[in-house]
Tab-separated table of C-alpha atoms and ligand atoms in Angstrom:
chain	number	residue	atom	x	y	z
A	27	MET	CA	3.784	-8.065	21.357
A	28	LYS	CA	5.766	-5.784	19.072
A	29	PRO	CA	4.018	-4.083	16.138
A	30	LEU	CA	4.670	-5.638	12.725
A	31	LEU	CA	5.906	-2.296	11.374
A	32	GLU	CA	7.503	0.487	13.399
A	33	VAL	CA	8.544	3.784	11.863
A	34	GLU	CA	10.412	5.772	14.489
A	35	ASN	CA	11.400	9.450	14.199
A	36	VAL	CA	12.136	9.123	10.498
A	37	ASP	CA	13.626	12.033	8.572
A	38	ALA	CA	13.709	11.522	4.811
A	39	GLY	CA	13.639	13.422	1.538
A	40	TYR	CA	15.279	13.931	-1.804
A	41	GLY	CA	18.818	15.353	-1.812
A	42	PHE	CA	18.711	18.593	0.131
A	43	LEU	CA	14.912	18.627	0.257
A	44	GLN	CA	13.751	17.220	3.577
A	45	VAL	CA	10.160	15.980	3.275
A	46	LEU	CA	9.615	13.888	6.423
A	47	TRP	CA	10.354	15.284	9.856
A	48	GLU	CA	10.570	12.792	12.722
A	49	VAL	CA	7.699	10.708	11.425
A	50	SER	CA	6.627	7.940	13.790
A	51	LEU	CA	3.882	5.431	13.145
A	52	HIS	CA	3.236	1.776	13.739
A	53	VAL	CA	1.057	-0.952	12.307
A	54	GLU	CA	0.069	-3.985	14.366
A	55	GLU	CA	-0.157	-7.424	12.815
A	56	GLY	CA	-3.529	-7.797	11.073
A	57	GLU	CA	-4.321	-4.110	11.293
A	58	PHE	CA	-5.569	-1.850	8.501
A	59	VAL	CA	-4.045	1.599	8.924
A	60	CYS	CA	-4.426	4.600	6.640
A	61	LEU	CA	-2.081	7.521	6.107
A	62	LEU	CA	-3.916	10.667	5.098
A	63	GLY	CA	-2.907	14.173	4.108
A	64	ALA	CA	-2.964	16.865	1.450
A	65	ASN	CA	-0.999	16.813	-1.815
A	66	GLY	CA	2.700	17.005	-1.134
A	67	ALA	CA	2.386	16.221	2.602
A	68	GLY	CA	4.833	13.322	2.258
A	69	LYS	CA	2.558	10.262	2.175
A	70	THR	CA	4.184	8.609	-0.825
A	71	THR	CA	7.611	9.510	0.526
A	72	THR	CA	6.729	7.654	3.743
A	73	LEU	CA	5.793	4.506	1.805
A	74	ARG	CA	8.905	4.773	-0.388
A	75	THR	CA	11.057	5.035	2.725
A	76	ILE	CA	9.468	1.946	4.298
A	77	ALA	CA	9.802	0.012	1.015
A	78	GLY	CA	13.474	0.933	0.640
A	79	PHE	CA	13.320	3.212	-2.388
A	80	ILE	CA	14.599	6.054	-0.215
A	81	ALA	CA	17.050	5.652	2.670
A	82	PRO	CA	15.994	7.580	5.788
A	83	GLN	CA	18.384	10.327	6.891
A	84	GLY	CA	17.437	9.781	10.511
A	85	GLY	CA	15.368	7.499	12.702
A	86	ASP	CA	14.614	3.837	12.157
A	87	VAL	CA	12.179	1.539	10.353
A	88	ARG	CA	11.623	-1.902	11.884
A	89	PHE	CA	9.720	-4.833	10.437
A	90	LYS	CA	9.041	-7.781	12.730
A	91	GLY	CA	11.408	-6.165	15.226
A	92	GLN	CA	14.381	-5.987	12.811
A	93	SER	CA	15.728	-2.737	11.401
A	94	ILE	CA	15.221	-2.467	7.645
A	95	ALA	CA	16.172	1.209	7.360
A	96	GLY	CA	18.473	1.848	4.429
A	97	LYS	CA	18.225	-1.720	3.092
A	98	PRO	CA	17.646	-2.021	-0.664
A	99	ALA	CA	14.082	-2.409	-1.922
A	100	HIS	CA	14.551	-6.008	-3.117
A	101	THR	CA	15.823	-7.064	0.319
A	102	ILE	CA	12.890	-5.392	2.036
A	103	SER	CA	10.451	-6.978	-0.387
A	104	SER	CA	11.895	-10.414	0.370
A	105	THR	CA	11.213	-9.900	4.100
A	106	GLY	CA	7.464	-9.776	3.364
A	107	ILE	CA	6.607	-6.187	2.440
A	108	SER	CA	4.919	-5.478	-0.882
A	109	PHE	CA	4.606	-1.944	-2.271
A	110	VAL	CA	1.752	-1.302	-4.688
A	111	SER	CA	2.273	1.969	-6.491
A	112	GLU	CA	1.118	3.636	-9.646
A	113	GLU	CA	4.718	4.323	-10.584
A	114	LEU	CA	5.793	0.719	-10.500
A	115	ASN	CA	4.530	0.022	-13.947
A	116	LEU	CA	3.122	-3.204	-15.141
A	117	PHE	CA	4.650	-4.800	-18.203
A	118	ALA	CA	2.343	-3.496	-20.913
A	119	ASN	CA	3.328	-6.089	-23.515
A	120	MET	CA	2.844	-9.040	-21.232
A	121	THR	CA	-0.467	-10.650	-20.400
A	122	VAL	CA	-2.324	-10.273	-17.143
A	123	ARG	CA	-1.304	-13.784	-16.123
A	124	GLU	CA	2.361	-13.211	-16.995
A	125	ASN	CA	2.405	-9.978	-14.993
A	126	LEU	CA	0.892	-11.789	-12.024
A	127	LEU	CA	3.358	-14.661	-12.183
A	128	LEU	CA	6.228	-12.146	-12.233
A	129	GLY	CA	4.887	-10.853	-8.915
A	130	ALA	CA	5.478	-14.317	-7.466
A	131	TYR	CA	9.191	-14.240	-8.352
A	132	ASN	CA	10.108	-15.142	-4.770
A	133	VAL	CA	7.722	-18.117	-4.590
A	134	ARG	CA	9.789	-21.017	-5.919
A	135	ASP	CA	7.187	-23.764	-5.685
A	136	LYS	CA	5.049	-23.869	-8.865
A	137	GLN	CA	2.072	-25.225	-6.916
A	138	LYS	CA	2.292	-22.285	-4.477
A	139	GLN	CA	2.438	-19.868	-7.430
A	140	LEU	CA	-0.770	-21.349	-8.809
A	141	GLU	CA	-2.415	-21.116	-5.386
A	142	ALA	CA	-1.422	-17.446	-5.208
A	143	LEU	CA	-2.804	-16.952	-8.732
A	144	ASN	CA	-6.113	-18.579	-7.817
A	145	PHE	CA	-6.281	-16.483	-4.661
A	146	VAL	CA	-5.915	-13.181	-6.523
A	147	TYR	CA	-8.325	-14.393	-9.214
A	148	SER	CA	-10.880	-15.071	-6.464
A	149	LEU	CA	-10.423	-11.486	-5.265
A	150	PHE	CA	-10.555	-9.982	-8.750
A	151	PRO	CA	-12.621	-12.239	-11.045
A	152	ARG	CA	-12.191	-9.649	-13.806
A	153	LEU	CA	-8.501	-10.500	-13.963
A	154	LYS	CA	-9.306	-14.173	-14.429
A	155	GLU	CA	-11.643	-13.301	-17.297
A	156	ARG	CA	-8.876	-11.196	-18.851
A	157	GLU	CA	-5.884	-13.353	-18.021
A	158	LYS	CA	-4.699	-13.587	-21.624
A	159	GLN	CA	-5.150	-9.889	-22.355
A	160	LEU	CA	-2.075	-7.636	-22.590
A	161	ALA	CA	-1.753	-5.496	-19.460
A	162	GLY	CA	-1.285	-2.372	-21.592
A	163	THR	CA	-4.745	-2.761	-23.088
A	164	MET	CA	-6.557	-3.026	-19.743
A	165	SER	CA	-8.588	-0.041	-18.509
A	166	GLY	CA	-7.241	2.237	-15.773
A	167	GLY	CA	-9.319	0.528	-13.102
A	168	GLU	CA	-8.380	-2.934	-14.292
A	169	ARG	CA	-4.685	-2.010	-14.273
A	170	LYS	CA	-5.063	-0.772	-10.702
A	171	MET	CA	-6.569	-4.124	-9.710
A	172	LEU	CA	-3.796	-5.899	-11.574
A	173	ALA	CA	-1.180	-3.862	-9.690
A	174	ILE	CA	-2.726	-4.780	-6.315
A	175	ALA	CA	-3.077	-8.397	-7.374
A	176	ARG	CA	0.552	-8.501	-8.501
A	177	GLY	CA	1.578	-7.043	-5.137
A	178	MET	CA	-0.289	-9.927	-3.487
A	179	MET	CA	1.413	-12.629	-5.552
A	180	SER	CA	4.545	-12.568	-3.386
A	181	GLN	CA	2.252	-13.419	-0.432
A	182	PRO	CA	3.363	-10.443	1.656
A	183	GLU	CA	2.607	-9.997	5.340
A	184	LEU	CA	2.428	-6.229	4.893
A	185	LEU	CA	0.908	-4.507	1.877
A	186	LEU	CA	1.745	-0.833	1.295
A	187	VAL	CA	-0.848	0.628	-1.074
A	188	ASP	CA	-0.417	4.078	-2.608
A	189	GLU	CA	-3.577	5.935	-3.667
A	190	PRO	CA	-5.518	3.062	-5.236
A	191	SER	CA	-8.589	5.247	-5.809
A	192	LEU	CA	-6.781	7.859	-7.894
A	193	GLY	CA	-8.485	8.340	-11.250
A	194	LEU	CA	-11.044	5.574	-10.715
A	195	ALA	CA	-14.797	5.747	-11.236
A	196	PRO	CA	-16.748	5.424	-7.936
A	197	GLN	CA	-17.868	1.843	-8.644
A	198	LEU	CA	-14.288	0.741	-9.219
A	199	VAL	CA	-13.135	2.547	-6.086
A	200	THR	CA	-15.689	0.457	-4.193
A	201	ASN	CA	-14.375	-2.731	-5.819
A	202	VAL	CA	-10.769	-1.917	-5.005
A	203	PHE	CA	-11.578	-0.974	-1.400
A	204	ASP	CA	-13.711	-4.119	-0.975
A	205	ALA	CA	-10.740	-6.175	-2.154
A	206	LEU	CA	-8.501	-4.501	0.443
A	207	VAL	CA	-11.032	-5.329	3.176
A	208	THR	CA	-11.083	-8.957	1.999
A	209	LEU	CA	-7.289	-9.039	2.112
A	210	GLN	CA	-7.329	-7.832	5.706
A	211	GLN	CA	-9.928	-10.493	6.563
A	212	ARG	CA	-7.551	-13.066	5.112
A	213	GLY	CA	-4.786	-11.930	7.446
A	214	VAL	CA	-2.846	-9.355	5.431
A	215	THR	CA	-1.724	-6.227	7.285
A	216	ILE	CA	-2.321	-3.052	5.286
A	217	LEU	CA	-0.921	0.478	5.278
A	218	LEU	CA	-2.972	2.537	2.844
A	219	VAL	CA	-2.206	6.028	1.537
A	220	GLU	CA	-5.359	7.787	0.396
A	221	GLN	CA	-6.681	11.199	-0.511
A	222	ASN	CA	-10.204	9.879	-0.386
A	223	VAL	CA	-10.315	10.452	3.366
A	224	ALA	CA	-13.935	9.526	4.109
A	225	SER	CA	-13.675	6.210	2.252
A	226	ALA	CA	-10.323	5.336	3.775
A	227	LEU	CA	-11.608	5.967	7.309
A	228	ARG	CA	-14.632	3.800	6.606
A	229	ILE	CA	-12.473	0.725	5.975
A	230	ALA	CA	-9.360	1.316	8.104
A	231	ASP	CA	-9.021	0.555	11.824
A	232	ARG	CA	-6.762	3.524	12.534
A	233	GLY	CA	-5.255	6.472	10.764
A	234	TYR	CA	-2.515	9.072	10.779
A	235	VAL	CA	-2.693	12.529	9.225
A	236	LEU	CA	0.521	13.931	7.758
A	237	GLU	CA	0.815	17.695	7.479
A	238	GLN	CA	3.939	19.188	5.897
A	239	GLY	CA	5.934	16.077	6.584
A	240	LYS	CA	4.947	15.688	10.236
A	241	ILE	CA	2.348	13.480	11.876
A	242	ALA	CA	-0.281	15.995	12.991
A	243	ILE	CA	-3.093	13.741	14.204
A	244	GLU	CA	-3.502	10.043	14.845
A	245	GLY	CA	-6.270	7.902	16.187
A	246	LYS	CA	-8.940	5.302	15.635
A	247	SER	CA	-10.844	5.814	12.400
A	248	SER	CA	-14.032	6.621	14.314
A	249	ASP	CA	-12.222	9.359	16.267
A	250	LEU	CA	-10.649	10.833	13.132
A	251	THR	CA	-14.016	10.800	11.374
A	252	ASN	CA	-15.420	12.904	14.228
A	253	ASN	CA	-12.376	15.166	14.524
A	254	GLU	CA	-13.297	18.792	13.671
A	255	HIS	CA	-9.999	19.526	11.920
A	256	VAL	CA	-10.096	16.331	9.853
A	257	ARG	CA	-13.693	17.020	8.884
A	258	SER	CA	-13.121	20.606	7.788
A	259	ALA	CA	-9.649	20.222	6.239
A	260	TYR	CA	-10.026	16.841	4.533
A	261	MET	CA	-13.668	15.924	4.258
A	262	GLY	CA	-15.140	19.306	3.328
A	263	ILE	CA	-17.764	19.032	6.084
B	5	ATP	P1	0.302	13.441	-3.287
B	5	ATP	O1	-0.955	13.172	-2.559
B	5	ATP	O2	0.223	14.701	-4.102
B	5	ATP	O3	0.875	12.282	-4.013
B	5	ATP	P2	2.187	13.026	-1.109
B	5	ATP	O4	1.712	13.366	0.271
B	5	ATP	O5	2.240	11.595	-1.473
B	5	ATP	O6	1.374	13.868	-2.148
B	5	ATP	P3	4.979	13.080	-1.746
B	5	ATP	O7	4.847	12.471	-3.095
B	5	ATP	O8	5.547	12.272	-0.659
B	5	ATP	O9	3.617	13.702	-1.250
B	5	ATP	O10	5.840	14.400	-1.935
B	5	ATP	C1	6.285	15.203	-0.832
B	5	ATP	C2	7.201	16.295	-1.363
B	5	ATP	O11	8.371	15.706	-1.929
B	5	ATP	C3	6.585	17.146	-2.456
B	5	ATP	O12	6.952	18.485	-2.224
B	5	ATP	C4	7.232	16.636	-3.731
B	5	ATP	O13	7.350	17.646	-4.701
B	5	ATP	C5	8.584	16.168	-3.257
B	5	ATP	N1	9.087	15.046	-4.064
B	5	ATP	C6	8.468	13.871	-4.291
B	5	ATP	N2	9.212	13.046	-5.074
B	5	ATP	C7	10.355	13.726	-5.321
B	5	ATP	C8	11.538	13.426	-6.064
B	5	ATP	N3	11.694	12.230	-6.682
B	5	ATP	N4	12.493	14.372	-6.119
B	5	ATP	C9	12.351	15.565	-5.486
B	5	ATP	N5	11.267	15.910	-4.768
B	5	ATP	C10	10.274	15.003	-4.687
């Protein structure tokens, strides 16, 4: 069977600045894969390229066997890929519930929208408690949960999550990571970008390490956790 997502020899960047150099990775259906690396290694650029915010200059990106390289972000999102990123701001003056329902823009059936809403509320009970609160008045951790929950409202097959632990207190990091594990258990395929290497390897099945825009190491999480270079360069052990 073909992987759900295939990134093959992708070159990408910003104008004349090339950031990704022949990046190849794949994610099987139902898998939880993490993409690790130092600041500026190109992790976010990889997710943006998959999600269609940047067109690759070379190589191909395939989702369910079909090329999506260079397609606009809204087209890619409608194929079943959801990108959860800090930059994609929530609507501060709208309530939690309104923000969530906007995430279900592609789900026409009202009943299905409510099911999606109940599903994300079961994952993040805090959002249910705060459903009438304006998104802009939620705490940093709550907004992060709201962003993930909104990404789930379109009922994606593949969730791309960019640095969910950034700026969160340890307890909230645990909550957010637990929610990602639950999502995988419910059948969602996940590609997670994280700087918190030890935590990411604890929950992911496999991982890739990007160094200066190239895939330097890849393997099962248990192998990466025991890899000398990963331990010294990224885990401070
Ligand atoms: P971090 O962990 O710090 O977020 P990252 O691995 O996600 O890092 P990217 O955000 O992909 O790294 O950035 C890779 C390189 O691309 C960096 O040198 C960055 O300065 C550059 N870059 C990112 N966004 C842009 C942009 N919009 N325009 C120009 N250069 C950019």
